XYZ file of C-alpha atoms in Angstrom:
697
model
C -71.742 -7.605 -46.987
C -71.740 -3.690 -47.288
C -72.576 -3.321 -43.403
C -69.646 -5.666 -42.624
C -67.282 -3.558 -45.350
C -68.456 -0.491 -43.509
C -67.716 -1.794 -39.903
C -64.240 -2.912 -41.097
C -63.811 0.852 -42.532
C -64.476 2.273 -39.045
C -62.262 -0.202 -37.632
C -59.257 0.205 -39.620
C -59.854 4.319 -39.195
C -59.894 3.932 -35.702
C -56.713 1.980 -35.269
C -54.832 4.274 -37.432
C -56.432 7.079 -35.154
C -55.053 5.482 -32.442
C -51.616 5.071 -33.850
C -51.583 8.592 -34.472
C -52.494 9.878 -31.484
C -50.172 7.279 -29.843
C -47.340 8.392 -31.798
C -48.174 12.209 -31.571
C -48.264 11.431 -27.767
C -44.899 9.569 -27.923
C -43.164 12.171 -29.766
C -44.844 15.157 -27.465
C -43.889 13.644 -24.089
C -40.350 13.122 -24.933
C -39.713 16.513 -26.650
C -41.487 18.081 -23.524
C -39.613 16.056 -21.258
C -36.199 16.785 -22.833
C -36.598 20.386 -23.029
C -37.630 20.440 -19.499
C -34.402 18.781 -18.355
C -32.552 20.960 -20.483
C -33.815 24.201 -19.269
C -32.815 23.045 -15.843
C -29.104 23.553 -17.171
C -27.025 26.686 -16.725
C -24.535 27.930 -19.117
C -21.343 26.489 -20.572
C -18.422 26.635 -18.586
C -16.395 30.317 -19.293
C -12.632 30.168 -19.690
C -10.736 32.017 -16.772
C -7.461 33.403 -17.082
C -4.982 33.834 -14.026
C -1.198 34.411 -14.833
C -1.139 33.254 -18.295
C -2.952 30.115 -17.761
C -6.317 29.226 -18.566
C -8.752 27.565 -16.636
C -12.638 26.274 -16.601
C -15.200 27.855 -14.745
C -17.072 24.769 -13.685
C -19.284 26.314 -11.139
C -19.977 29.528 -12.979
C -19.356 31.927 -10.217
C -16.818 33.844 -11.970
C -14.066 32.916 -9.577
C -11.151 30.590 -9.963
C -12.080 27.804 -7.295
C -9.461 25.273 -6.080
C -11.120 22.255 -7.772
C -10.646 24.187 -11.260
C -7.134 25.265 -10.471
C -5.471 22.620 -12.526
C -2.064 23.690 -10.332
C -3.353 22.559 -7.406
C -2.727 19.178 -5.851
C -5.340 16.692 -6.647
C -6.146 15.851 -3.055
C -7.283 19.729 -2.373
C -8.858 19.876 -5.692
C -11.152 16.552 -4.403
C -12.044 18.263 -0.859
C -13.036 21.591 -2.726
C -15.231 19.812 -4.915
C -16.299 17.539 -2.391
C -17.640 20.321 0.052
C -19.499 22.091 -2.690
C -21.576 19.264 -3.447
C -25.356 18.641 -2.232
C -25.883 15.054 -1.000
C -28.344 14.665 -3.941
C -24.994 15.365 -6.448
C -22.857 13.003 -4.072
C -25.729 10.011 -4.297
C -25.573 10.492 -8.271
C -22.167 10.059 -8.493
C -22.372 6.717 -6.670
C -24.005 4.755 -9.452
C -23.111 3.508 -12.639
C -25.351 1.915 -15.403
C -25.795 1.324 -19.300
C -26.684 4.467 -21.109
C -27.562 4.543 -24.874
C -26.651 6.920 -27.691
C -28.232 7.840 -31.176
C -26.760 6.047 -34.080
C -25.661 9.566 -35.388
C -23.754 10.379 -32.439
C -26.412 12.953 -31.068
C -27.928 12.610 -27.592
C -30.319 10.110 -27.359
C -33.358 12.254 -26.060
C -36.005 9.594 -27.224
C -36.240 5.997 -27.665
C -35.503 4.341 -31.469
C -36.711 1.271 -33.051
C -33.168 1.108 -34.333
C -31.853 0.570 -30.849
C -34.404 -1.211 -28.689
C -31.950 -0.961 -25.715
C -33.212 2.652 -25.659
C -36.523 1.744 -24.430
C -35.105 -0.033 -21.425
C -33.246 3.206 -20.505
C -34.036 6.721 -19.499
C -32.939 9.234 -21.888
C -29.645 10.989 -21.475
C -30.759 13.893 -19.918
C -32.744 12.235 -17.578
C -29.859 10.893 -16.246
C -27.480 13.645 -15.973
C -29.738 16.338 -14.882
C -32.189 14.969 -12.708
C -30.533 11.842 -11.498
C -27.274 13.597 -11.313
C -25.309 10.847 -12.501
C -21.850 11.070 -14.342
C -20.756 7.528 -14.702
C -21.861 5.442 -17.728
C -21.280 2.052 -19.340
C -21.858 2.531 -22.976
C -22.802 -1.030 -24.538
C -23.827 -0.059 -28.117
C -21.610 1.933 -30.581
C -18.775 0.968 -33.326
C -18.848 3.789 -35.424
C -16.274 5.435 -33.449
C -16.639 9.221 -35.061
C -20.412 8.764 -33.812
C -19.050 7.210 -30.283
C -17.174 10.503 -29.841
C -19.392 12.848 -31.074
C -22.153 11.450 -28.766
C -19.081 11.374 -25.914
C -18.675 15.262 -26.489
C -22.434 16.035 -26.531
C -22.711 14.248 -23.421
C -19.708 16.366 -21.491
C -21.102 19.582 -22.790
C -24.470 18.794 -20.732
C -22.485 17.514 -17.603
C -20.458 20.838 -18.236
C -23.683 22.685 -17.990
C -24.860 21.426 -14.672
C -24.083 23.061 -11.274
C -20.614 21.971 -10.504
C -19.890 20.865 -14.273
C -18.759 17.601 -12.882
C -17.511 15.541 -15.768
C -18.599 12.155 -16.996
C -16.978 9.011 -16.765
C -17.674 6.568 -19.865
C -16.789 3.053 -19.062
C -17.029 0.167 -21.280
C -16.953 -4.087 -21.320
C -14.443 -5.550 -23.352
C -14.747 -4.559 -26.978
C -11.714 -5.975 -28.865
C -12.812 -9.789 -29.292
C -14.889 -12.206 -31.436
C -17.596 -12.805 -28.522
C -21.070 -10.556 -28.150
C -22.278 -11.251 -24.691
C -23.999 -8.360 -23.220
C -23.780 -9.542 -19.797
C -20.240 -9.651 -20.248
C -18.090 -8.429 -23.701
C -19.003 -6.942 -27.002
C -18.018 -7.600 -30.405
C -15.073 -5.745 -31.661
C -17.290 -4.034 -34.445
C -14.729 -0.995 -35.812
C -12.246 -1.575 -33.102
C -9.221 -3.933 -33.725
C -9.780 -7.433 -33.172
C -7.660 -9.615 -30.921
C -8.081 -13.077 -29.417
C -10.354 -13.433 -26.098
C -8.271 -12.795 -23.008
C -7.963 -16.846 -22.797
C -6.111 -16.382 -26.239
C -3.745 -13.815 -25.135
C -3.176 -16.338 -22.211
C -2.589 -18.983 -24.599
C 0.070 -17.129 -26.322
C 2.114 -16.726 -22.816
C 3.509 -13.658 -23.896
C 3.537 -10.917 -21.889
C 4.766 -7.875 -24.358
C 2.057 -9.066 -26.569
C -0.739 -8.673 -23.973
C 0.690 -5.367 -22.796
C 0.889 -3.958 -26.318
C -3.092 -5.247 -26.660
C -3.706 -3.243 -23.782
C -1.936 0.194 -25.410
C -3.778 -0.299 -28.589
C -6.993 -0.915 -26.678
C -6.105 2.228 -24.605
C -5.584 4.363 -27.496
C -8.717 3.428 -29.095
C -10.692 4.051 -26.179
C -9.375 7.309 -25.650
C -10.036 8.243 -29.111
C -14.031 7.845 -28.619
C -13.850 9.049 -24.798
C -14.126 5.564 -22.986
C -11.991 6.477 -19.648
C -12.858 3.077 -17.815
C -12.220 -0.247 -18.741
C -14.734 -2.787 -16.691
C -12.188 -5.451 -17.179
C -9.774 -7.358 -17.076
C -10.967 -10.326 -14.926
C -8.659 -11.958 -12.501
C -10.916 -15.070 -12.108
C -9.286 -18.437 -12.345
C -10.896 -20.926 -14.864
C -10.585 -23.944 -12.324
C -14.391 -25.087 -13.173
C -14.223 -25.833 -16.722
C -17.861 -25.602 -17.077
C -18.171 -22.179 -16.307
C -19.711 -19.647 -19.071
C -16.926 -17.077 -18.723
C -13.888 -18.841 -19.263
C -13.088 -16.931 -22.077
C -13.094 -13.682 -20.262
C -9.985 -15.245 -18.086
C -6.383 -15.792 -18.296
C -6.765 -19.539 -17.597
C -6.668 -21.886 -14.451
C -3.281 -21.113 -13.472
C -2.753 -18.373 -10.736
C 0.662 -17.521 -11.795
C 0.108 -17.373 -15.457
C -2.886 -15.031 -14.645
C -0.896 -12.828 -12.199
C 1.789 -12.309 -14.959
C -0.987 -11.581 -17.783
C -2.912 -9.204 -15.427
C 0.217 -6.958 -14.796
C 0.958 -6.584 -18.431
C -2.744 -6.103 -19.342
C -3.031 -3.410 -16.632
C 0.052 -1.302 -17.673
C -0.877 -1.617 -21.208
C -4.101 0.487 -20.457
C -3.113 2.782 -17.248
C 0.705 3.080 -17.834
C 3.144 2.627 -14.673
C 0.827 5.179 -12.850
C -2.794 6.453 -13.737
C -2.639 9.670 -15.559
C -4.544 12.000 -18.089
C -3.356 9.402 -20.944
C -4.648 6.141 -19.182
C -7.875 4.244 -19.126
C -8.491 3.208 -15.704
C -8.900 -0.609 -14.941
C -11.563 -1.874 -13.101
C -10.247 -5.559 -12.091
C -12.825 -8.100 -11.523
C -13.999 -10.031 -9.483
C -12.544 -10.071 -6.262
C -11.764 -12.476 -4.805
C -11.920 -14.538 -7.691
C -15.265 -15.593 -9.319
C -14.160 -18.855 -10.851
C -15.181 -21.686 -8.452
C -18.912 -21.834 -9.390
C -20.570 -24.779 -8.058
C -21.211 -27.336 -10.903
C -19.955 -24.520 -13.253
C -23.241 -22.482 -12.956
C -22.943 -18.664 -13.378
C -23.843 -16.308 -10.290
C -25.795 -13.718 -12.765
C -28.275 -16.115 -12.045
C -30.054 -17.727 -8.735
C -29.148 -21.079 -9.569
C -25.630 -20.388 -9.854
C -24.846 -18.146 -6.740
C -22.652 -20.618 -5.034
C -19.129 -20.398 -4.882
C -17.814 -23.401 -3.362
C -13.953 -24.529 -2.060
C -14.293 -28.178 -1.671
C -10.544 -28.245 -2.337
C -9.742 -25.201 0.500
C -7.954 -23.098 -2.435
C -9.635 -19.795 -1.533
C -6.195 -18.006 -1.017
C -5.204 -19.583 -4.646
C -7.949 -17.429 -6.419
C -6.833 -14.298 -4.585
C -3.137 -14.770 -6.111
C -3.826 -13.201 -9.149
C -4.924 -10.192 -7.508
C -2.222 -9.734 -4.971
C 0.483 -10.885 -7.417
C -0.990 -9.067 -10.633
C -3.616 -6.316 -10.387
C -2.532 -4.827 -7.076
C 1.306 -4.619 -8.247
C 0.113 -3.045 -11.307
C -2.062 -0.334 -9.252
C -5.453 -1.156 -10.951
C -7.678 1.947 -10.425
C -10.603 0.027 -9.241
C -11.934 -3.636 -8.036
C -15.562 -5.235 -8.633
C -16.650 -7.964 -6.564
C -18.554 -11.150 -8.320
C -22.260 -11.761 -7.665
C -21.507 -15.107 -5.914
C -21.454 -16.163 -2.207
C -18.346 -17.618 -1.137
C -20.011 -20.319 0.748
C -18.389 -21.059 4.193
C -15.477 -18.619 3.818
C -16.861 -15.982 6.267
C -19.025 -15.805 9.091
C -22.249 -14.892 7.121
C -23.063 -16.414 3.686
C -23.743 -13.367 1.602
C -22.505 -12.083 -1.846
C -19.169 -10.660 -2.116
C -20.642 -7.129 -2.341
C -22.561 -7.408 0.944
C -19.466 -9.381 2.821
C -17.995 -6.795 5.088
C -14.930 -9.534 6.052
C -14.272 -9.771 2.159
C -14.185 -5.860 1.120
C -13.329 -4.476 4.509
C -11.426 -7.312 5.921
C -9.591 -8.807 3.214
C -9.595 -6.160 0.161
C -9.322 -2.998 2.196
C -7.189 -4.068 5.396
C -5.331 -7.114 4.295
C -4.457 -6.206 1.126
C -4.290 -2.331 1.456
C -6.582 -1.600 -1.632
C -7.966 2.165 -1.217
C -9.367 2.578 -4.717
C -12.767 2.402 -5.847
C -14.987 -0.557 -5.207
C -17.914 -0.985 -7.590
C -20.408 -3.280 -7.437
C -21.493 -6.064 -10.132
C -24.397 -5.251 -12.136
C -28.030 -5.107 -10.799
C -27.855 -6.009 -7.276
C -30.654 -3.913 -6.194
C -33.628 -3.762 -8.140
C -35.027 -5.989 -10.486
C -35.009 -4.664 -14.166
C -38.245 -4.509 -16.168
C -39.841 -3.552 -19.738
C -43.378 -2.481 -19.068
C -44.621 -5.097 -16.694
C -42.096 -7.693 -17.657
C -39.059 -8.683 -15.283
C -36.385 -9.459 -17.774
C -33.353 -9.564 -15.001
C -34.183 -10.135 -11.430
C -31.723 -8.442 -8.944
C -28.654 -10.326 -8.009
C -28.609 -9.566 -4.635
C -27.788 -13.164 -3.417
C -27.661 -14.067 0.506
C -29.746 -10.672 1.231
C -33.026 -11.513 -0.935
C -35.140 -10.837 1.850
C -33.625 -7.222 2.205
C -35.680 -4.418 0.249
C -33.359 -2.185 -2.059
C -32.233 0.492 0.370
C -31.427 -1.782 3.094
C -29.326 -3.705 0.627
C -27.552 -0.095 -0.384
C -26.796 0.339 3.293
C -25.121 -3.257 3.800
C -22.804 -2.819 1.075
C -21.731 0.517 2.005
C -21.180 -0.981 5.460
C -19.422 -3.588 3.692
C -17.135 -1.298 2.152
C -18.418 -0.704 -1.572
C -18.091 2.837 -3.402
C -20.429 2.359 -5.932
C -23.596 0.452 -7.554
C -23.303 -1.146 -11.088
C -26.412 -1.476 -13.179
C -28.363 0.759 -11.077
C -30.036 4.368 -10.968
C -31.203 4.733 -7.496
C -29.587 7.932 -6.072
C -32.457 8.662 -4.121
C -32.194 5.458 -1.852
C -28.793 7.100 -0.534
C -30.451 10.422 0.012
C -33.047 8.609 1.850
C -30.485 6.727 4.142
C -28.743 10.196 5.066
C -31.747 12.257 5.651
C -33.321 9.522 7.624
C -30.271 9.163 9.644
C -29.622 5.523 8.875
C -26.090 6.255 7.471
C -23.680 9.388 8.158
C -23.445 11.399 5.356
C -19.390 11.220 6.074
C -19.529 7.454 5.026
C -20.937 8.768 1.558
C -17.824 11.464 1.430
C -15.400 8.617 1.979
C -16.830 6.977 -1.592
C -17.392 10.289 -3.472
C -13.560 11.444 -2.572
C -12.404 8.043 -4.106
C -14.552 8.581 -7.419
C -13.822 12.010 -7.426
C -10.022 11.615 -7.133
C -9.943 9.083 -10.196
C -11.775 11.824 -12.424
C -9.215 14.495 -11.627
C -6.241 11.896 -12.038
C -7.552 11.170 -15.292
C -7.522 14.732 -16.364
C -11.174 14.788 -17.041
C -12.104 18.115 -14.901
C -9.481 19.781 -17.280
C -10.376 18.984 -20.434
C -12.900 15.896 -20.880
C -13.241 16.082 -24.867
C -11.965 14.434 -27.629
C -11.108 15.099 -31.119
C -14.357 13.443 -32.890
C -12.872 13.937 -36.182
C -9.596 11.860 -35.421
C -11.552 9.034 -33.741
C -11.864 7.491 -37.129
C -8.491 7.572 -38.026
C -7.340 5.894 -34.689
C -9.852 3.539 -33.927
C -9.169 0.180 -36.134
C -6.302 1.928 -38.072
C -4.279 -0.717 -40.070
C -1.114 -1.155 -37.802
C -3.580 -1.998 -34.846
C -5.730 -4.607 -37.032
C -2.590 -6.253 -38.041
C -1.402 -6.424 -34.572
C -4.447 -8.013 -33.652
C -4.426 -10.732 -36.511
C -0.988 -11.297 -35.678
C -2.294 -11.801 -31.851
C -4.699 -14.445 -33.308
C -2.308 -16.699 -34.980
C -0.146 -16.591 -32.315
C -3.085 -17.860 -29.997
C -3.850 -20.952 -32.036
C -2.932 -24.094 -30.451
C -1.736 -27.274 -32.339
C -3.008 -30.252 -30.633
C -3.009 -33.058 -32.847
C -0.651 -33.362 -36.021
C -1.193 -36.798 -37.509
C 1.791 -38.871 -39.263
C 1.448 -39.919 -42.950
C 4.014 -41.766 -44.856
C 5.277 -38.292 -46.261
C 5.874 -37.124 -43.048
C 3.536 -35.026 -40.723
C 0.022 -34.182 -41.872
C 0.631 -30.373 -41.206
C 1.341 -28.145 -42.504
C -0.433 -28.655 -45.674
C 1.451 -28.427 -48.740
C 0.113 -27.833 -52.445
C -3.064 -26.748 -53.184
C -5.279 -29.603 -52.313
C -9.299 -29.943 -53.136
C -10.847 -29.010 -49.735
C -14.238 -29.522 -48.341
C -14.787 -26.847 -45.452
C -17.343 -25.969 -43.030
C -17.721 -22.756 -41.076
C -14.796 -21.565 -43.476
C -15.433 -18.477 -45.874
C -14.999 -20.308 -49.132
C -13.544 -17.095 -50.693
C -10.651 -17.261 -47.968
C -10.378 -20.971 -48.471
C -9.899 -20.749 -52.145
C -6.520 -18.889 -51.667
C -5.109 -21.982 -50.209
C -7.040 -24.580 -51.917
C -9.518 -25.880 -54.481
C -12.638 -25.455 -52.471
C -15.352 -28.487 -53.563
C -18.652 -28.858 -52.146
C -18.633 -32.787 -52.398
C -17.026 -34.199 -49.564
C -16.303 -37.472 -51.771
C -14.135 -35.132 -54.032
C -11.955 -33.940 -51.366
C -8.519 -34.511 -50.605
C -9.161 -33.019 -47.027
C -11.901 -31.328 -45.078
C -11.390 -28.480 -42.752
C -14.264 -28.193 -40.144
C -14.465 -25.208 -37.787
C -16.476 -26.289 -34.737
C -17.443 -24.245 -31.478
C -17.290 -25.706 -28.258
C -20.692 -27.486 -27.299
C -22.807 -26.248 -24.432
C -26.216 -26.814 -23.045
C -29.130 -24.131 -23.510
C -31.180 -24.197 -20.330
C -34.710 -24.646 -20.783
C -36.859 -21.490 -20.527
C -33.698 -19.389 -19.848
C -34.058 -15.368 -20.281
C -32.938 -12.999 -22.536
C -29.546 -12.531 -20.607
C -29.075 -16.265 -19.983
C -29.255 -17.096 -23.531
C -25.653 -15.515 -23.948
C -24.270 -17.610 -21.337
C -23.025 -20.870 -22.492
C -22.896 -23.426 -19.259
C -23.519 -27.187 -19.048
C -22.157 -30.146 -20.397
C -18.616 -29.716 -22.592
C -19.216 -32.717 -24.842
C -20.960 -33.113 -28.363
C -23.994 -35.158 -28.303
C -26.457 -37.332 -30.445
C -26.753 -36.382 -33.960
C -24.176 -33.649 -34.227
C -21.347 -35.511 -32.964
C -22.307 -38.451 -35.395
C -22.364 -35.876 -38.008
C -18.871 -34.540 -37.217
C -17.274 -38.304 -36.784
C -18.849 -39.379 -39.927
C -16.980 -36.615 -41.928
C -13.675 -37.462 -40.144
C -13.953 -40.853 -41.011
C -14.948 -40.328 -44.645
C -11.949 -38.076 -45.308
C -8.728 -37.059 -43.555
C -10.221 -33.969 -41.884
C -8.486 -31.032 -39.909
C -10.468 -29.882 -37.168
C -10.315 -26.200 -35.463
C -12.578 -25.834 -32.324
C -13.145 -22.497 -30.518
C -12.731 -22.954 -26.873
C -14.647 -20.370 -25.107
C -14.511 -22.983 -22.530
C -12.630 -26.234 -22.572
C -14.422 -28.915 -24.535
C -14.990 -32.692 -24.034
C -13.671 -34.331 -27.434
C -11.769 -37.748 -27.161
C -13.524 -39.237 -30.242
C -13.321 -36.143 -32.192
C -9.491 -36.017 -31.441
C -8.674 -39.548 -32.072
C -10.502 -39.580 -35.758
C -9.023 -36.035 -36.885
C -6.061 -35.795 -39.035
C -5.020 -32.660 -37.128
C -6.702 -30.895 -34.335
C -6.065 -27.149 -33.518
C -7.918 -24.885 -30.753
C -8.640 -21.115 -31.034
C -9.483 -18.496 -28.980
C -10.939 -16.070 -31.516
C -9.413 -16.149 -34.677
C -10.222 -15.400 -38.119
C -10.372 -17.834 -41.101
C -7.136 -16.507 -42.762
C -5.092 -16.668 -39.209
C -6.385 -20.385 -38.946
C -5.584 -21.184 -42.568
C -2.237 -19.474 -42.361
C -1.354 -21.647 -39.210
C -2.684 -24.871 -41.240
C -0.492 -24.262 -44.402
C 2.372 -23.415 -42.542
C 2.608 -19.455 -42.930
C 2.976 -19.305 -39.478
C 4.580 -22.014 -37.228
C 2.047 -22.877 -34.013
C 3.554 -21.730 -30.766
C 0.521 -21.506 -28.319
C -0.116 -23.654 -25.671
C -3.137 -24.328 -23.523
C -4.310 -22.341 -20.471
C -6.185 -24.957 -19.114
C -6.514 -28.888 -19.604
C -9.157 -30.416 -21.594
C -10.819 -32.988 -20.037
C -11.291 -36.527 -21.410
C -14.856 -37.094 -20.346
C -17.855 -35.591 -18.480
C -17.292 -37.950 -15.682
C -14.010 -36.652 -15.211
C -15.079 -33.303 -15.210
C -17.910 -33.810 -12.672
C -15.352 -35.438 -10.412
C -13.096 -32.425 -10.415
C -13.340 -29.716 -7.605
C -14.386 -26.208 -8.597
C -11.426 -24.517 -6.779
C -8.670 -26.603 -7.632
C -6.467 -26.085 -10.868
C -5.728 -28.851 -13.331
C -7.088 -31.837 -11.247
C -8.989 -33.728 -14.245
C -8.505 -37.368 -14.076
C -6.573 -38.594 -17.414
C -7.011 -35.304 -18.980
C -6.886 -35.463 -23.128
C -4.590 -32.579 -23.034
C -2.716 -31.005 -20.003
C -2.510 -27.543 -19.114
C 0.222 -26.085 -21.177
C 0.279 -28.655 -23.820
C 0.869 -27.388 -27.688
C 2.671 -28.746 -30.705
C 5.126 -26.732 -33.181
C 5.913 -27.998 -36.835
C 9.392 -29.382 -36.313
C 12.050 -26.872 -37.880
C 12.973 -28.696 -41.105
C 9.246 -29.081 -42.138
C 8.603 -25.418 -41.278
C 11.369 -24.123 -43.322
C 10.700 -26.043 -46.134
C 7.613 -23.769 -46.735
C 9.859 -20.884 -46.782
C 12.023 -22.318 -49.569
C 9.318 -23.362 -51.896
C 8.527 -19.534 -51.561
C 5.292 -19.590 -49.316
C 6.452 -16.846 -46.974
C 5.504 -17.371 -43.286
C 3.555 -14.217 -41.679
C 5.802 -11.805 -40.286
C 7.177 -12.173 -36.993
C 6.524 -16.055 -36.742
C 8.635 -17.810 -34.200
C 11.204 -20.277 -35.109
C 12.784 -21.075 -31.963
C 11.897 -24.624 -30.869
C 11.506 -25.709 -27.109
C 11.648 -29.365 -25.813
C 12.039 -32.898 -27.520
C 11.113 -33.787 -31.024
C 8.199 -35.546 -31.904
C 7.031 -37.309 -34.991
C 4.496 -34.807 -35.570
C 5.977 -31.678 -34.478
C 7.298 -30.291 -31.000
C 5.728 -29.832 -27.820
C 6.532 -26.404 -25.926
C 8.494 -27.719 -22.917
C 6.988 -26.681 -19.650
C 4.024 -25.063 -21.107
C 4.631 -21.352 -21.765
C 7.496 -19.797 -23.558
C 8.675 -16.505 -22.337
């Protein structure tokens, strides 16, 4: 026994020793690497004064170069700095990828356990100094002061590079309820709004532009200057996992929403007060075969059985382009049978140069979607294969060449500038082609004012992001986006809005919030009414990877025990059902058995209960149709809008409380939420009123 204990003792000591040595090596490696990178930087830019004007000496030569002179035209400034750039600096500019930040707002110069994402990416200085990159997508970060502080530190490091070219920080949507690292981020400290599909449900372009303006102010406060949105895709395939990021399945509605959205972020023209928008995904990423998403190989085909290819272009042609979107992103998918070769949009010259550039006259930046060139790995594990659909047999360097020849300017989710350098130095690609793309990227940086002053007021960020007025506007929009789909009749009239303080059984509702509206009971049998909040169903794929788990795909109906459980509640007590529709749901039995049915696209418990109890008169309408069966879904054509056989609810359907019922809630002292709409449209129904024609201006 003593011998065994002695062996265990040495094993434990050895293990502890290995851990200590490993930690020493870990900290020493990153300290030395960071120090080496920082040692390559020059001084901060001095301030030059000429004729009473102050300028930043970005290349540290003691002279006022044209690109440093804010008085000169943008085109002249672009050509000046372009002429001073090396091929390595040009290549670095043509990549944009994710970047990590420290929780306290300092530069992230070594991975931290509190941020697992940091182990997947190089440290900040490696990306700026050695890879010469200056476009980044910030995934994390909810504390606005920390985000702004980090942004300023990153800009200061960029200022110390040879030419002082500033950084452009980009972000996926970060104002809604969803959290999908492949598509959108949870709002956190930012004001919280409905998903884009919910904004479409309001039909209110003024509201959408107001959202864009608020989001612009919050982005600017933390240094985000490029929005990797909006989505101009059409939700003609209800099974697609990204429906919630669209403005629905109608091209006219989508175009109107896009114009308002982009103007909110950019203004009428791009300027130093703008956040540039990268509208996606040209020429429409909605018609996915069987609704499977093109992030993954099994979903790489986009199909057009209804020959509606041009219909999917319309939101761009009638919405994004008239609003002067700064940038465009094509999708991962292959537009099957639409061009002379079946390759993904980003590699397809007939799409990017033929349609986007030549036919539609777009001369802005075109950036690929993420990770088309290389597999993403952690240690020896590939967690995201490259999505180079149609060119899988090409090595990364030839994928770069093909995409550039197709007409793209920048590669998303990649950090391989050496491939461009090799193409030029080996004579496979002329440097003049690289200049075309870098010129576009520089132009946006100059117009956004980043060369003149890229820094933000970190102290003010906490006062701007999520300020009370912004939160109130988002909360109001949540109420405006809720759709009333069913309102049963009772002997006393319509079931909704609810009156008094009924005994409530609730599921997926904060009981503290519900208690402000009624008496919450834990026993269903003791309840006068039940309120259920449901999420649209989906089918997790077997063996799906980390990213795949965030995408809700597959069938749209509840099945088995869960469906039976829900129906049992509905048959036991009158039940108001609210369902979150990140994509349409097939719920005919639930609709039939419910006493009231509502749909939301991202709404708090307070917003929902305000509608249920008549403090807000529902005014939204469905931005897509809701099919009546999975058989009807499977019969639909992926590219054709509202073509479901006998839909449960049609596109544009929505009820309102009748005027007398709604006003009675006010007369008894239950004030409606401010700005509730009282105007009514359409003919009277027993339980409410349908909004005629779908969307109210």
